[in-house]
Short mmCIF file of C-alpha atoms and ligand atoms in Angstrom, two decimals:
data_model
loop_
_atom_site.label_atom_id
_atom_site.label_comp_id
_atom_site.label_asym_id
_atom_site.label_seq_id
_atom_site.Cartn_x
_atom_site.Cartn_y
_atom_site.Cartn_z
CA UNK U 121 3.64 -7.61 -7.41
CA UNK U 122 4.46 -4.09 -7.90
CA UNK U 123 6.73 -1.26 -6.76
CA UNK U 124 5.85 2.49 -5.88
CA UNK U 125 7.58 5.30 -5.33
CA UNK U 126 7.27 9.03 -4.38
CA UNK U 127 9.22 11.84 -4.51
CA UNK U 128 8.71 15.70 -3.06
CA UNK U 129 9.97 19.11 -3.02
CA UNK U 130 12.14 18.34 -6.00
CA UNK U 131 12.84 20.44 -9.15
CA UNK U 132 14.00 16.73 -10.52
CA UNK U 133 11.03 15.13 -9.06
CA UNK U 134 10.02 12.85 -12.11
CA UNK U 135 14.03 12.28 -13.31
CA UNK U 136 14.32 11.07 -9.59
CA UNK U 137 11.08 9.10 -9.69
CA UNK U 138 11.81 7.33 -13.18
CA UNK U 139 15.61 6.42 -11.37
CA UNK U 140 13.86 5.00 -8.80
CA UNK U 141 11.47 2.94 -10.92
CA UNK U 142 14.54 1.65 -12.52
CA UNK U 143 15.63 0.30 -9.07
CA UNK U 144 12.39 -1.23 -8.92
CA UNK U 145 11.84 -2.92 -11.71
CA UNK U 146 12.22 -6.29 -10.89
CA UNK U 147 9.62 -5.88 -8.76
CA UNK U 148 7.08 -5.21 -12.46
CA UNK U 149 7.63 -5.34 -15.41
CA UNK U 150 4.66 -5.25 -17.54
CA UNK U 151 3.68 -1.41 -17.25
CA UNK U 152 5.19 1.52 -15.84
CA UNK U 153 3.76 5.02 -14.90
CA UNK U 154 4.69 8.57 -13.26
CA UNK U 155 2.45 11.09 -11.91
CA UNK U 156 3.77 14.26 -11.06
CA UNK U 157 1.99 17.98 -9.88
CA UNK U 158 3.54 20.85 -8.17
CA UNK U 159 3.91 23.28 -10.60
CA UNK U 160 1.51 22.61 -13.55
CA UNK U 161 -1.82 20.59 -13.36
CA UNK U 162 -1.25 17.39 -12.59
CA UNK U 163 -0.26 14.94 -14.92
CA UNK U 164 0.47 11.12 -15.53
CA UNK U 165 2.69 9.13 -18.22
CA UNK U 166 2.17 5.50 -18.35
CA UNK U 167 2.91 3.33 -20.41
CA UNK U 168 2.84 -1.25 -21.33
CA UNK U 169 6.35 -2.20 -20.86
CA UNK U 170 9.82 -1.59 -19.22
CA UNK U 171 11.09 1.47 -17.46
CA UNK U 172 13.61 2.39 -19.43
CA UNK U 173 11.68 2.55 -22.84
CA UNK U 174 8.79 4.11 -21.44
CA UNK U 175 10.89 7.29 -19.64
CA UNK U 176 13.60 8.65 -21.80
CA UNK U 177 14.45 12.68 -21.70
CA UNK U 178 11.45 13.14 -24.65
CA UNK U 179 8.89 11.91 -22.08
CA UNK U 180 10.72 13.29 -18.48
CA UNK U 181 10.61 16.91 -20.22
CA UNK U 182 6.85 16.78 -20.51
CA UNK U 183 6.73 16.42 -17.23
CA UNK U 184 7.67 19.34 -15.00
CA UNK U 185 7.06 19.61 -11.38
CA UNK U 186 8.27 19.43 -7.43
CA UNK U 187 6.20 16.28 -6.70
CA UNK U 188 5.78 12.63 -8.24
CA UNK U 189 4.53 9.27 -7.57
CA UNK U 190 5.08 6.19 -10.23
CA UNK U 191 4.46 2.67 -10.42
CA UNK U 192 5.90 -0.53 -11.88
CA UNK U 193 3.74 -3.27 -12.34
CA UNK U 194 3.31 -6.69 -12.65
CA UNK U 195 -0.13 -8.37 -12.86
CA UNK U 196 -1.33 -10.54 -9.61
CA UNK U 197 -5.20 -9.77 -9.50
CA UNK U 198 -6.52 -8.06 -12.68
CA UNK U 199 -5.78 -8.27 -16.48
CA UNK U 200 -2.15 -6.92 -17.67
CA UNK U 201 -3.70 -3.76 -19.80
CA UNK U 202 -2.77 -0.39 -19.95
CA UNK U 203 -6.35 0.73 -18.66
CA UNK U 204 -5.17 -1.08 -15.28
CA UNK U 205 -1.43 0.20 -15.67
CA UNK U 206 -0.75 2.91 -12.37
CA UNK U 207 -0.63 5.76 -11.13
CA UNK U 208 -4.49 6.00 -11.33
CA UNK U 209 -5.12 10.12 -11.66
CA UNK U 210 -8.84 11.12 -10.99
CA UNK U 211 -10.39 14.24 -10.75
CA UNK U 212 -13.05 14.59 -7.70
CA UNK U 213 -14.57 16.92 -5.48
CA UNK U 214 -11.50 17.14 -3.55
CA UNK U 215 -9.67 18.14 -6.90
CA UNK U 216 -6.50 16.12 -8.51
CA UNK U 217 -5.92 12.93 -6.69
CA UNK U 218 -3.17 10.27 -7.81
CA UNK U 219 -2.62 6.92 -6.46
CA UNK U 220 -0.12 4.20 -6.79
CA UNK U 221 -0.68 0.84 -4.96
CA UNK U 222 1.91 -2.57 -3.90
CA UNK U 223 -0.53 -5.53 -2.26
CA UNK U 224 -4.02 -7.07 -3.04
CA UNK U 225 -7.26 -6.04 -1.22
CA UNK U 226 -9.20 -9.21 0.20
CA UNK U 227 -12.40 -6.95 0.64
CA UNK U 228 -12.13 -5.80 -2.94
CA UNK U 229 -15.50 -7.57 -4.13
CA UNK U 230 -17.39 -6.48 -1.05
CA UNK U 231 -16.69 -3.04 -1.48
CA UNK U 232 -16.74 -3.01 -5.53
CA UNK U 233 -20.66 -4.62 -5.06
CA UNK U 234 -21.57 -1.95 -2.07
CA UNK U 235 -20.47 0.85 -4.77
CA UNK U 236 -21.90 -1.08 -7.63
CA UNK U 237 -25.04 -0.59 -5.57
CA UNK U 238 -24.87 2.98 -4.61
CA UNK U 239 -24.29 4.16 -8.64
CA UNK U 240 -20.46 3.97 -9.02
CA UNK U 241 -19.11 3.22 -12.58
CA UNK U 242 -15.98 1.36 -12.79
CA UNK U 243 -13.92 1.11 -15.78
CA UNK U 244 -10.59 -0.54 -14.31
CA UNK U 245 -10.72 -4.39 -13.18
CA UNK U 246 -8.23 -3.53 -10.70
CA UNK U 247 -8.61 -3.61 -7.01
CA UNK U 248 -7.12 -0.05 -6.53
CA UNK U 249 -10.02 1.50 -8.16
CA UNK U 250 -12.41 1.14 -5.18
CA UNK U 251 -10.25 3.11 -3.27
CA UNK U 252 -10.46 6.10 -5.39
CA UNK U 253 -14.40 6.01 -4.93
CA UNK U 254 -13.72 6.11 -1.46
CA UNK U 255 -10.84 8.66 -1.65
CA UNK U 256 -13.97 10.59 -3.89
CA UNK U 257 -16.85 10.14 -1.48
CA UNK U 258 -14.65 10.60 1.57
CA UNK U 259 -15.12 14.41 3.32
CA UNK U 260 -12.47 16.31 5.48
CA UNK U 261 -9.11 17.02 4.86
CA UNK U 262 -6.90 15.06 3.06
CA UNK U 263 -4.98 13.08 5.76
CA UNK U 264 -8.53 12.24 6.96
CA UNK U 265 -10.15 11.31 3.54
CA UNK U 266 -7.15 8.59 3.29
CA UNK U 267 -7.42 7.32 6.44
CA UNK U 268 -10.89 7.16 6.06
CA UNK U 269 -10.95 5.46 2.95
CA UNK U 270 -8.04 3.02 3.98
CA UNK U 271 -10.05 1.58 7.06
CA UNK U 272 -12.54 0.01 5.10
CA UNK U 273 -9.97 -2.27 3.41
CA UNK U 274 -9.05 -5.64 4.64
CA UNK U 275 -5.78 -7.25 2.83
CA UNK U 276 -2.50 -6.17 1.42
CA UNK U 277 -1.88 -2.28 0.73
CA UNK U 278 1.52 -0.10 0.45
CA UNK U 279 0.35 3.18 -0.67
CA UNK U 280 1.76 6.49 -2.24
CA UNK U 281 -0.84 9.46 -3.08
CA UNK U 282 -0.11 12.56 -4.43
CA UNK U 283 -1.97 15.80 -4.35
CA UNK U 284 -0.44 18.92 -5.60
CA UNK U 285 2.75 19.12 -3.41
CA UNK U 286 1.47 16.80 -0.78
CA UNK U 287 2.62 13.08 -1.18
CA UNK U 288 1.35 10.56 1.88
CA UNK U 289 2.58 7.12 2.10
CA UNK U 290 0.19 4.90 4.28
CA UNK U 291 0.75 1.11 4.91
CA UNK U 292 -2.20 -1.47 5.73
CA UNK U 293 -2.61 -2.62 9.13
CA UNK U 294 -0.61 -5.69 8.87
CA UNK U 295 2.29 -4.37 6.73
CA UNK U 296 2.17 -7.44 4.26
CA UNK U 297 3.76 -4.81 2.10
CA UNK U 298 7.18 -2.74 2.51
CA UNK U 299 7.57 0.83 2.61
CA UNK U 300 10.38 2.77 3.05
CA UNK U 301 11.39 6.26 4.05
CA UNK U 302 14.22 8.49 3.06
CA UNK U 303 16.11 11.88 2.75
CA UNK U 304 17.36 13.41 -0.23
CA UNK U 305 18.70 16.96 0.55
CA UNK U 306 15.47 18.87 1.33
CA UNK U 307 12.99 16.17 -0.11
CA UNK U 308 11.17 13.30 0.92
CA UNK U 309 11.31 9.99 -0.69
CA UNK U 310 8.62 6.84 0.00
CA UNK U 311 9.92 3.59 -2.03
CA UNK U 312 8.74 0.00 -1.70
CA UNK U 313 12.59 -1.03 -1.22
CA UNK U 314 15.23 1.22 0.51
CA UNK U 315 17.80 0.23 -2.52
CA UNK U 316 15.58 2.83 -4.50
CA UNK U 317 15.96 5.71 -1.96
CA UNK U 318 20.15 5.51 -2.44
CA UNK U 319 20.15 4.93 -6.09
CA UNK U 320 19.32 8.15 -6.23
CA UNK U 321 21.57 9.73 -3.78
CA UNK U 322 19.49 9.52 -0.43
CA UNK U 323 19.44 7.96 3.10
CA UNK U 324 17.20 5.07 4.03
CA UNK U 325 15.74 7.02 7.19
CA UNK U 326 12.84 4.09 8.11
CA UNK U 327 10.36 2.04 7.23
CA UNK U 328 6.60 3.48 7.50
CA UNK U 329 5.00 1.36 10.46
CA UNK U 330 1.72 -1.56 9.77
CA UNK U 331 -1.34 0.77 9.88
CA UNK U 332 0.83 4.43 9.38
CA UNK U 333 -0.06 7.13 7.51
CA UNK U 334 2.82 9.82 6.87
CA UNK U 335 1.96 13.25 5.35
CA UNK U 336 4.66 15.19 3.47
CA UNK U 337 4.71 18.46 2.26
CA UNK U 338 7.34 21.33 1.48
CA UNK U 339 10.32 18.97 2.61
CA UNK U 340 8.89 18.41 5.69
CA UNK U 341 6.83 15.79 7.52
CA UNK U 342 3.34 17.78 8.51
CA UNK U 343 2.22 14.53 10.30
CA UNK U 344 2.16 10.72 10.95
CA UNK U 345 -0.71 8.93 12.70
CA UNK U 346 -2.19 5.20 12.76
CA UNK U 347 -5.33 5.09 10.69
CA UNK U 348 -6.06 2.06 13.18
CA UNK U 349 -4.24 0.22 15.78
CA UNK U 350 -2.04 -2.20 14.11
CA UNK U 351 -2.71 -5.61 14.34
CA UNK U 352 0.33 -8.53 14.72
CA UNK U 353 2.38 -7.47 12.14
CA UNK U 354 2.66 -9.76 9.00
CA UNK U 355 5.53 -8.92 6.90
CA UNK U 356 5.32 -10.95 3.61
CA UNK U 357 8.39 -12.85 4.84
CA UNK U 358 8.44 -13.86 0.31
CA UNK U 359 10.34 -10.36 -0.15
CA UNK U 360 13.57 -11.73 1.81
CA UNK U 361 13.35 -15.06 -0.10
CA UNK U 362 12.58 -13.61 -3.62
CA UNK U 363 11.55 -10.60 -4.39
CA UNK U 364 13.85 -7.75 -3.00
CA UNK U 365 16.62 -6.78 -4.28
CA UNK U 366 19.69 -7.93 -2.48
CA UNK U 367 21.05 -4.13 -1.68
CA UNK U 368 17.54 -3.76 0.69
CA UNK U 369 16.41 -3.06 4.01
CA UNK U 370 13.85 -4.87 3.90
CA UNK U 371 11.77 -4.93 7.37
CA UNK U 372 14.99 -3.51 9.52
CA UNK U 373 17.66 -6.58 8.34
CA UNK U 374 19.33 -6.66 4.96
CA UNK U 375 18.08 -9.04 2.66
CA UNK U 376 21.47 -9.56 1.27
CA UNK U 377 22.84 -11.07 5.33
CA UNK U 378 19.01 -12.95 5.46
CA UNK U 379 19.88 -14.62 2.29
CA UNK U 380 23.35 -15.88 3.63
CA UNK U 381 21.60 -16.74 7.15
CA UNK U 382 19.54 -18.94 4.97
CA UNK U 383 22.65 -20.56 3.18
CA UNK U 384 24.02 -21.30 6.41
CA UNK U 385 20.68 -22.79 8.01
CA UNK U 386 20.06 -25.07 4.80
CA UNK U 387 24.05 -26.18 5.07
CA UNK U 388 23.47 -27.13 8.26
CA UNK U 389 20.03 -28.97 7.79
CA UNK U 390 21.96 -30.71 4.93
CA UNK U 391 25.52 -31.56 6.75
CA UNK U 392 25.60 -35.55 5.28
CA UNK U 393 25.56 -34.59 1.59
CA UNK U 394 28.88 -34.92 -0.15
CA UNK U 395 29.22 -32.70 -2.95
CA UNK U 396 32.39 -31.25 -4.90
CA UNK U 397 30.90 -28.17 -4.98
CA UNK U 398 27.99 -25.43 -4.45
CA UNK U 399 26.38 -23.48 -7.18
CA UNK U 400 23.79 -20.89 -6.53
CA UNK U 401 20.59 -20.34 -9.18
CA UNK U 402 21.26 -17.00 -10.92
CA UNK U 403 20.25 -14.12 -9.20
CA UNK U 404 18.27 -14.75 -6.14
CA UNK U 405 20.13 -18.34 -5.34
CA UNK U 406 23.83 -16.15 -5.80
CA UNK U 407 23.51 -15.15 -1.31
CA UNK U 408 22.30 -18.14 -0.04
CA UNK U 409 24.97 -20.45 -1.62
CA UNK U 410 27.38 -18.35 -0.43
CA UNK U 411 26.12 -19.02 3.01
CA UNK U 412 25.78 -22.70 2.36
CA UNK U 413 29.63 -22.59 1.11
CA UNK U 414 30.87 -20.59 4.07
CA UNK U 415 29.13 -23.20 6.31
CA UNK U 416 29.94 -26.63 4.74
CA UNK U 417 33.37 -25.77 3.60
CA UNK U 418 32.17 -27.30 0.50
CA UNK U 419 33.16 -24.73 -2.51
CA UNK U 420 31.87 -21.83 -3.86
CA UNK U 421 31.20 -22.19 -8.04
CA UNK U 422 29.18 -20.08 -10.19
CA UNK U 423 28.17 -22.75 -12.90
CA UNK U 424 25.71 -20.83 -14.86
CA UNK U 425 25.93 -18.38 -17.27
CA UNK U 426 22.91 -15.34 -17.45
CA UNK U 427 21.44 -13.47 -20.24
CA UNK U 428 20.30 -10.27 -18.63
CA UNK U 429 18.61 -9.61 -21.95
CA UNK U 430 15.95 -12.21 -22.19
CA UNK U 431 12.88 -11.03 -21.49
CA UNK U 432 9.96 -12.71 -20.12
CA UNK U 433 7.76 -13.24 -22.84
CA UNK U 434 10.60 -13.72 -25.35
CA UNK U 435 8.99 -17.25 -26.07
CA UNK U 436 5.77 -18.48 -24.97
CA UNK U 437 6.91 -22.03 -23.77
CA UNK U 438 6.07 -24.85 -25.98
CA UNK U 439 6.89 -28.17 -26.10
CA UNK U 440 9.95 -28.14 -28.54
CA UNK U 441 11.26 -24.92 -27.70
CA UNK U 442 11.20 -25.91 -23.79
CA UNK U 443 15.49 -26.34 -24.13
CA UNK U 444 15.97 -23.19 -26.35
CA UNK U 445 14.10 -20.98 -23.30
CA UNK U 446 15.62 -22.61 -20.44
CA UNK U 447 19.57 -22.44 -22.23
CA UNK U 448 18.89 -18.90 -23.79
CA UNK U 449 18.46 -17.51 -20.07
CA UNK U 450 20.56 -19.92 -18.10
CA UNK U 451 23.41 -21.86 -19.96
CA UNK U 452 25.71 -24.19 -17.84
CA UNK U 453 29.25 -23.98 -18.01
CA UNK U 454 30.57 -27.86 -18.66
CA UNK U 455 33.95 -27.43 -17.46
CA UNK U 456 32.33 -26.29 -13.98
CA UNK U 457 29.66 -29.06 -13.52
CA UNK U 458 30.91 -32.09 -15.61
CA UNK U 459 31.15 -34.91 -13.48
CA UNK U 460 30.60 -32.81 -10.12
CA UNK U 461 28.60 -33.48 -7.35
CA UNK U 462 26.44 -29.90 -7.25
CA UNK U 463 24.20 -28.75 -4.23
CA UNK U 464 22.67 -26.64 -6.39
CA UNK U 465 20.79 -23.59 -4.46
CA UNK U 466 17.73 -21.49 -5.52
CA UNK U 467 15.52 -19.99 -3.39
CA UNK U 468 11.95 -21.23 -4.56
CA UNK U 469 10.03 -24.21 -6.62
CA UNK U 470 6.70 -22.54 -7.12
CA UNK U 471 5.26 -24.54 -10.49
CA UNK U 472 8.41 -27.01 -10.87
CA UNK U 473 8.93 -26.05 -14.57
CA UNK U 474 11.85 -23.62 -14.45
CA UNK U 475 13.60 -26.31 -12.09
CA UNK U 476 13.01 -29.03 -14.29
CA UNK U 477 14.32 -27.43 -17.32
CA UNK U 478 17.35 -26.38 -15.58
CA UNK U 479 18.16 -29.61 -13.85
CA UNK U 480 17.52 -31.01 -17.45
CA UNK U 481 20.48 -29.00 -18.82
CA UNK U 482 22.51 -29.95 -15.61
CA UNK U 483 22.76 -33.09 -16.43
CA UNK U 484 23.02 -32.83 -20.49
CA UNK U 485 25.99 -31.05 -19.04
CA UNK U 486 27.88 -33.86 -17.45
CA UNK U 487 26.25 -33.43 -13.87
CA UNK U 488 26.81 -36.41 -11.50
CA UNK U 489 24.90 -35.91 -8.79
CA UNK U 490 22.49 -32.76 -8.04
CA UNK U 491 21.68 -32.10 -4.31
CA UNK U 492 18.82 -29.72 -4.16
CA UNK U 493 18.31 -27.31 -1.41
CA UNK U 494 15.62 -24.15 -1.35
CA UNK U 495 15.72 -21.40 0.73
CA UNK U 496 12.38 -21.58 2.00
CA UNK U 497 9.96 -23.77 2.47
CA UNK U 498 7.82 -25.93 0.17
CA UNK U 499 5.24 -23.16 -1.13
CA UNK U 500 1.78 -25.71 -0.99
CA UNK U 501 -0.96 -22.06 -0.63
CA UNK U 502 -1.71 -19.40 -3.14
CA UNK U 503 -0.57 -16.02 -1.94
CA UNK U 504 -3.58 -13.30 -1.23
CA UNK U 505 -1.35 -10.51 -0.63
CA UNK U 506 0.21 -9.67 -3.70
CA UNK U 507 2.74 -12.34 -4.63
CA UNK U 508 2.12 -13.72 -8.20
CA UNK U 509 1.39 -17.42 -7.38
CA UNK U 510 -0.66 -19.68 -9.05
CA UNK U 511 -3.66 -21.74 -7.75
CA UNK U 512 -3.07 -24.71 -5.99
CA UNK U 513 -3.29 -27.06 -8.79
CA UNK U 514 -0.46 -25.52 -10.40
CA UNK U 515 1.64 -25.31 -7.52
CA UNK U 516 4.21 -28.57 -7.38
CA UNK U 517 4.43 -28.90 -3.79
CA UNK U 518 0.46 -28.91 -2.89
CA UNK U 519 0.31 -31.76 -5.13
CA UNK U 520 3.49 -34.29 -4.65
CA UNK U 521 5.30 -35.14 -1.22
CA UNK U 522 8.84 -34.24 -1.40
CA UNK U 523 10.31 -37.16 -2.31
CA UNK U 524 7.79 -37.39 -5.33
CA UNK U 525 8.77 -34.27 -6.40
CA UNK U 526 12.88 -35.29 -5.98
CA UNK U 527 12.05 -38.18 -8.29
CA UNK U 528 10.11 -35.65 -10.86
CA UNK U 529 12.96 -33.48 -11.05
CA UNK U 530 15.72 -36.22 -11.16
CA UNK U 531 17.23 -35.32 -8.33
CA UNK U 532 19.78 -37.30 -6.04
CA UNK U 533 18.38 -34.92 -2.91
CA UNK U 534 15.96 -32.45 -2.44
CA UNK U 535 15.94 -30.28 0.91
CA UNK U 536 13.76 -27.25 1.74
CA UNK U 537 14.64 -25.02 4.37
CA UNK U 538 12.55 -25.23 7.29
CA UNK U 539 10.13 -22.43 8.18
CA UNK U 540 11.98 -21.99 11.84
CA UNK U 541 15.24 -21.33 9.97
CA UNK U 542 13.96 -19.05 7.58
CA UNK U 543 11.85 -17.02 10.20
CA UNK U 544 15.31 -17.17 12.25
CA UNK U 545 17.13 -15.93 9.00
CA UNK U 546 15.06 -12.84 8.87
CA UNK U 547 14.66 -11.83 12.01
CA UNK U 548 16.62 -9.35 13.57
CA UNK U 549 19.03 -9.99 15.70
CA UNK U 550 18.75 -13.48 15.56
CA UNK U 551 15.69 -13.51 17.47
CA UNK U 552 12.53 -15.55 16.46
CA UNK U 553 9.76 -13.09 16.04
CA UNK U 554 6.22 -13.55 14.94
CA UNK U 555 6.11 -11.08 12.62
CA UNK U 556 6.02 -12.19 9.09
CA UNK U 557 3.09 -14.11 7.18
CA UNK U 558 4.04 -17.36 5.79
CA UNK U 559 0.70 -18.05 4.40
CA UNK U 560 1.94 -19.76 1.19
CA UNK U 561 3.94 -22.01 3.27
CA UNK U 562 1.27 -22.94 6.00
CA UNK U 563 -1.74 -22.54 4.03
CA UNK U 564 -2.43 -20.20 7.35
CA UNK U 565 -3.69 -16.58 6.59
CA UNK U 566 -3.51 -13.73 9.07
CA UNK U 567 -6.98 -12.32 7.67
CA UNK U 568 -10.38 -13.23 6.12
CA UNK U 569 -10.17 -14.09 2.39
CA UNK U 570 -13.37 -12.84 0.81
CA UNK U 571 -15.04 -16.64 -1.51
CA UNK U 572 -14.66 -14.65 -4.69
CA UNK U 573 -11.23 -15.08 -4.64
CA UNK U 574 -10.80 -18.25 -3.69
P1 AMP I 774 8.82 -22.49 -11.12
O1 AMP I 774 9.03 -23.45 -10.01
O2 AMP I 774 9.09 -23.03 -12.46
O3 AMP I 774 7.44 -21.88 -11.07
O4 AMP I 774 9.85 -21.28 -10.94
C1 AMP I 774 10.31 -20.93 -9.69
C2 AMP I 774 11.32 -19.84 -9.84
O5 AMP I 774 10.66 -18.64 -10.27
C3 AMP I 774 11.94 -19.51 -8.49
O6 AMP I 774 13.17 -20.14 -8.38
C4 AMP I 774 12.06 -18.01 -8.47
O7 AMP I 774 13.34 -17.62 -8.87
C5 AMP I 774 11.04 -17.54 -9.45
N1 AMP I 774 9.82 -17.06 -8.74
C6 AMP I 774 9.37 -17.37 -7.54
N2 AMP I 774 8.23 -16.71 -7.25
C7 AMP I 774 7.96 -15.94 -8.31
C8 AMP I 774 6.93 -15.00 -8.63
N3 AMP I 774 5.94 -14.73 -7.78
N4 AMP I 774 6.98 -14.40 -9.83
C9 AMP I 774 7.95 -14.66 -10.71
N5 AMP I 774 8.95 -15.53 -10.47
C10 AMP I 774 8.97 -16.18 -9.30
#
């Protein structure tokens, strides 16, 4: 997964853009990156590693300009290197070019061999890089080269490109990815989650429409046109469950209200279990067990202490240090859980290891009985589109039935929320809309998957 952002007609344009990265950082954290033009030639900073080590007032002040673009990432299709790390600058016929890229494109290999064949040298292994050969072998103006360049991909793509002070945003025709626009005084923003846009002092205006591209330039919006007519649009319905921050927009309802909706559908789903009381998975489990609470009547606890300063490759997991890993991130408080009855909430069991571990501590910690309950669904497909999960052999739930899996964990109950109630969590208005893709739940995917990649 990865996060993008884009900032114009700004004199703070890569202070702004590095803020918003910050916001975004959840969303990667393996490299970061900032491209700005405007004023001087265009140049890019990126870096391996977090946000906030990378861009510090040493590296912002060697970077002046009015317009930026940067990146956070976190590997789901090619190796974790800086050579892969975004924005990817390149220097063509059509002069300084930078791209930033959220989503996976399914056509990747097709197009990578059909360039392979006509003489193109490649020295990324990431997907993005065959659009800059189109972006380079594209004619026209620029609005046209990127539309022309984005119709020949099939798959998952949230876009920002920058060109001296022009930044475009374009989103695939499906909109597996978000992409949101805002106002900052006399600037445009583009970010992949409206929380980003405010953080800096702006106004969520919208998101960019499936199969939309939006031209900006000089604070104002030149044009916005459909590079092709949408198809059924297939929001990556994972971003409400997981991914987005709580504080977003994401796809018109806020993700913090679908995460309680969830609560509340999973309390109701769940209405025999007796517990003492309910206890939410630090962070993304904190909503939805608020909803379950409000629901059941059953109380609220927070049971789990977080350090915010383990890092994900602190310890590679091994055997004996499986405890130390699990209790340096998460640590139970006893007094809360000891001899409770817990419906303990998270909102995904992808692998089943982080759940084990941490109903492993439950119990060293006095637990009586642990009711499980997931805001989504069991997740039995690999995700095509971006989302970082594993093949299907490592995924738990393609592999046991539920109640195989309850006895795995140790669990008195195990419930996942059912993919009517989550679709009905994050619709709008209550309404049941077919508009997200739940391809890791269903195995189901709303395009072709090229055999490479499977
Ligand atoms: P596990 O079942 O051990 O693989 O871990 C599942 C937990 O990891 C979930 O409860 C989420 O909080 C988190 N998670 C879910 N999807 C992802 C993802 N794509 N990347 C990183 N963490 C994830």
């Amino acid at each position: 997964m990865c996060g993008i952002i884009g900032v114009e007609n700004n004199d703070s344009a890569a202070v702004l853009t590095a803020a918003g990265l910050l916001t975004l950082q959840h969303r990667g954290e393996e490299s970061a990156g900032i491209t700005i033009s405007g004023k001087e030639k265009m140049k890019t900073f990126k870096e391996m590693g977090l946000v906030s080590r990378i861009f510090n007032e040493e590296t912002l002040n060697k970077l002046p300009g009015t317009a930026a673009i940067g990146h956070v990432r976190y590997t789901t299709s090619a190796k974790s290197s800086l050579t892969n790390a975004q924005p990817f600058q390149i220097n063509c016929i059509h002069g300084n070019i930078a791209v930033a890229h959220n989503g996976n494109i399914t056509n990747f290999f097709k197009i990578k061999h059909m360039l392979l064949k006509k003489g193109a040298i490649f020295s990324h292994t990431s997907d993005t890089e065959i659009l800059l050969h189109l972006i380079a072998m594209s004619k026209g103006n620029l609005a046209n080269i990127v539309a022309d360049s984005i119709r020949k991909l099939e798959g998952a793509f949230s876009l920002v490109i920058l060109k001296d002070k022009t930044l475009i945003g374009a989103r695939d025709e499906h909109g597996f990815r978000p992409l949101a626009l805002g106002k900052l005084d006399n600037s445009y923003i583009l970010s992949s989650e409206s929380a980003a846009i405010e953080v800096i002092g702006g106004t969520y205006l919208r998101d960019i429409d499936p199969g939309e591209i939006i031209v900006i330039e000089n604070g104002r919006i030149k044009k916005s046109f459909f590079y092709k007519k949408p198809k059924e649009q297939s929001t990556c319905i994972f971003e409400q469950v997981y991914f987005s921050r709580s504080d977003s927009i994401m796809f018109g309802k806020s993700v913090k209200e679908a995460r309680i909706k969830m609560g509340e559908y999973l309390a109701c789903q769940m209405k025999n279990v007796k517990a003492d009381i309910v206890m939410p998975v630090p962070d993304t489990g904190y909503f939805a067990a608020l909803g379950f609470s409000r629901t059941s009547n059953i109380m609220f606890e927070n049971g789990f202490v977080r350090n915010h300063y383990v890092g994900r490759s602190f310890i590679k997991p091994s055997q004996n240090l499986r405890d130390l890993t699990a209790k340096l991130k998460l640590r139970p408080i006893k007094e809360v859980v000891n001899g409770k009855k817990i419906v303990l909430v998270d909102d995904s069991i992808v692998r089943g290891t982080t759940s084990k571990r941490l109903i492993d501590i439950l119990r060293e910690a006095g637990a009586k009985k642990i009711h499980f309950a997931l805001s989504c669904p069991a997740i039995i497909s690999s995700c095509y589109y971006g989302i970082d999960t594993p093949n299907k052999e490592h995924l738990i739930a393609a592999n046991k039935s539920i109640e195989e899996m309850r006895k795995y964990l140790d669990l008195d109950s195990l419930t996942f929320l059912s993919l009517d109630n989550l679709v009905k969590a994050c619709s709008c208005d209550n309404k049941k809309e077919k508009l997200f893709c739940t391809s890791c739940f269903t195995g189901k995917y709303p395009t072709k998957i090229s055999k490479e990649r499977i």
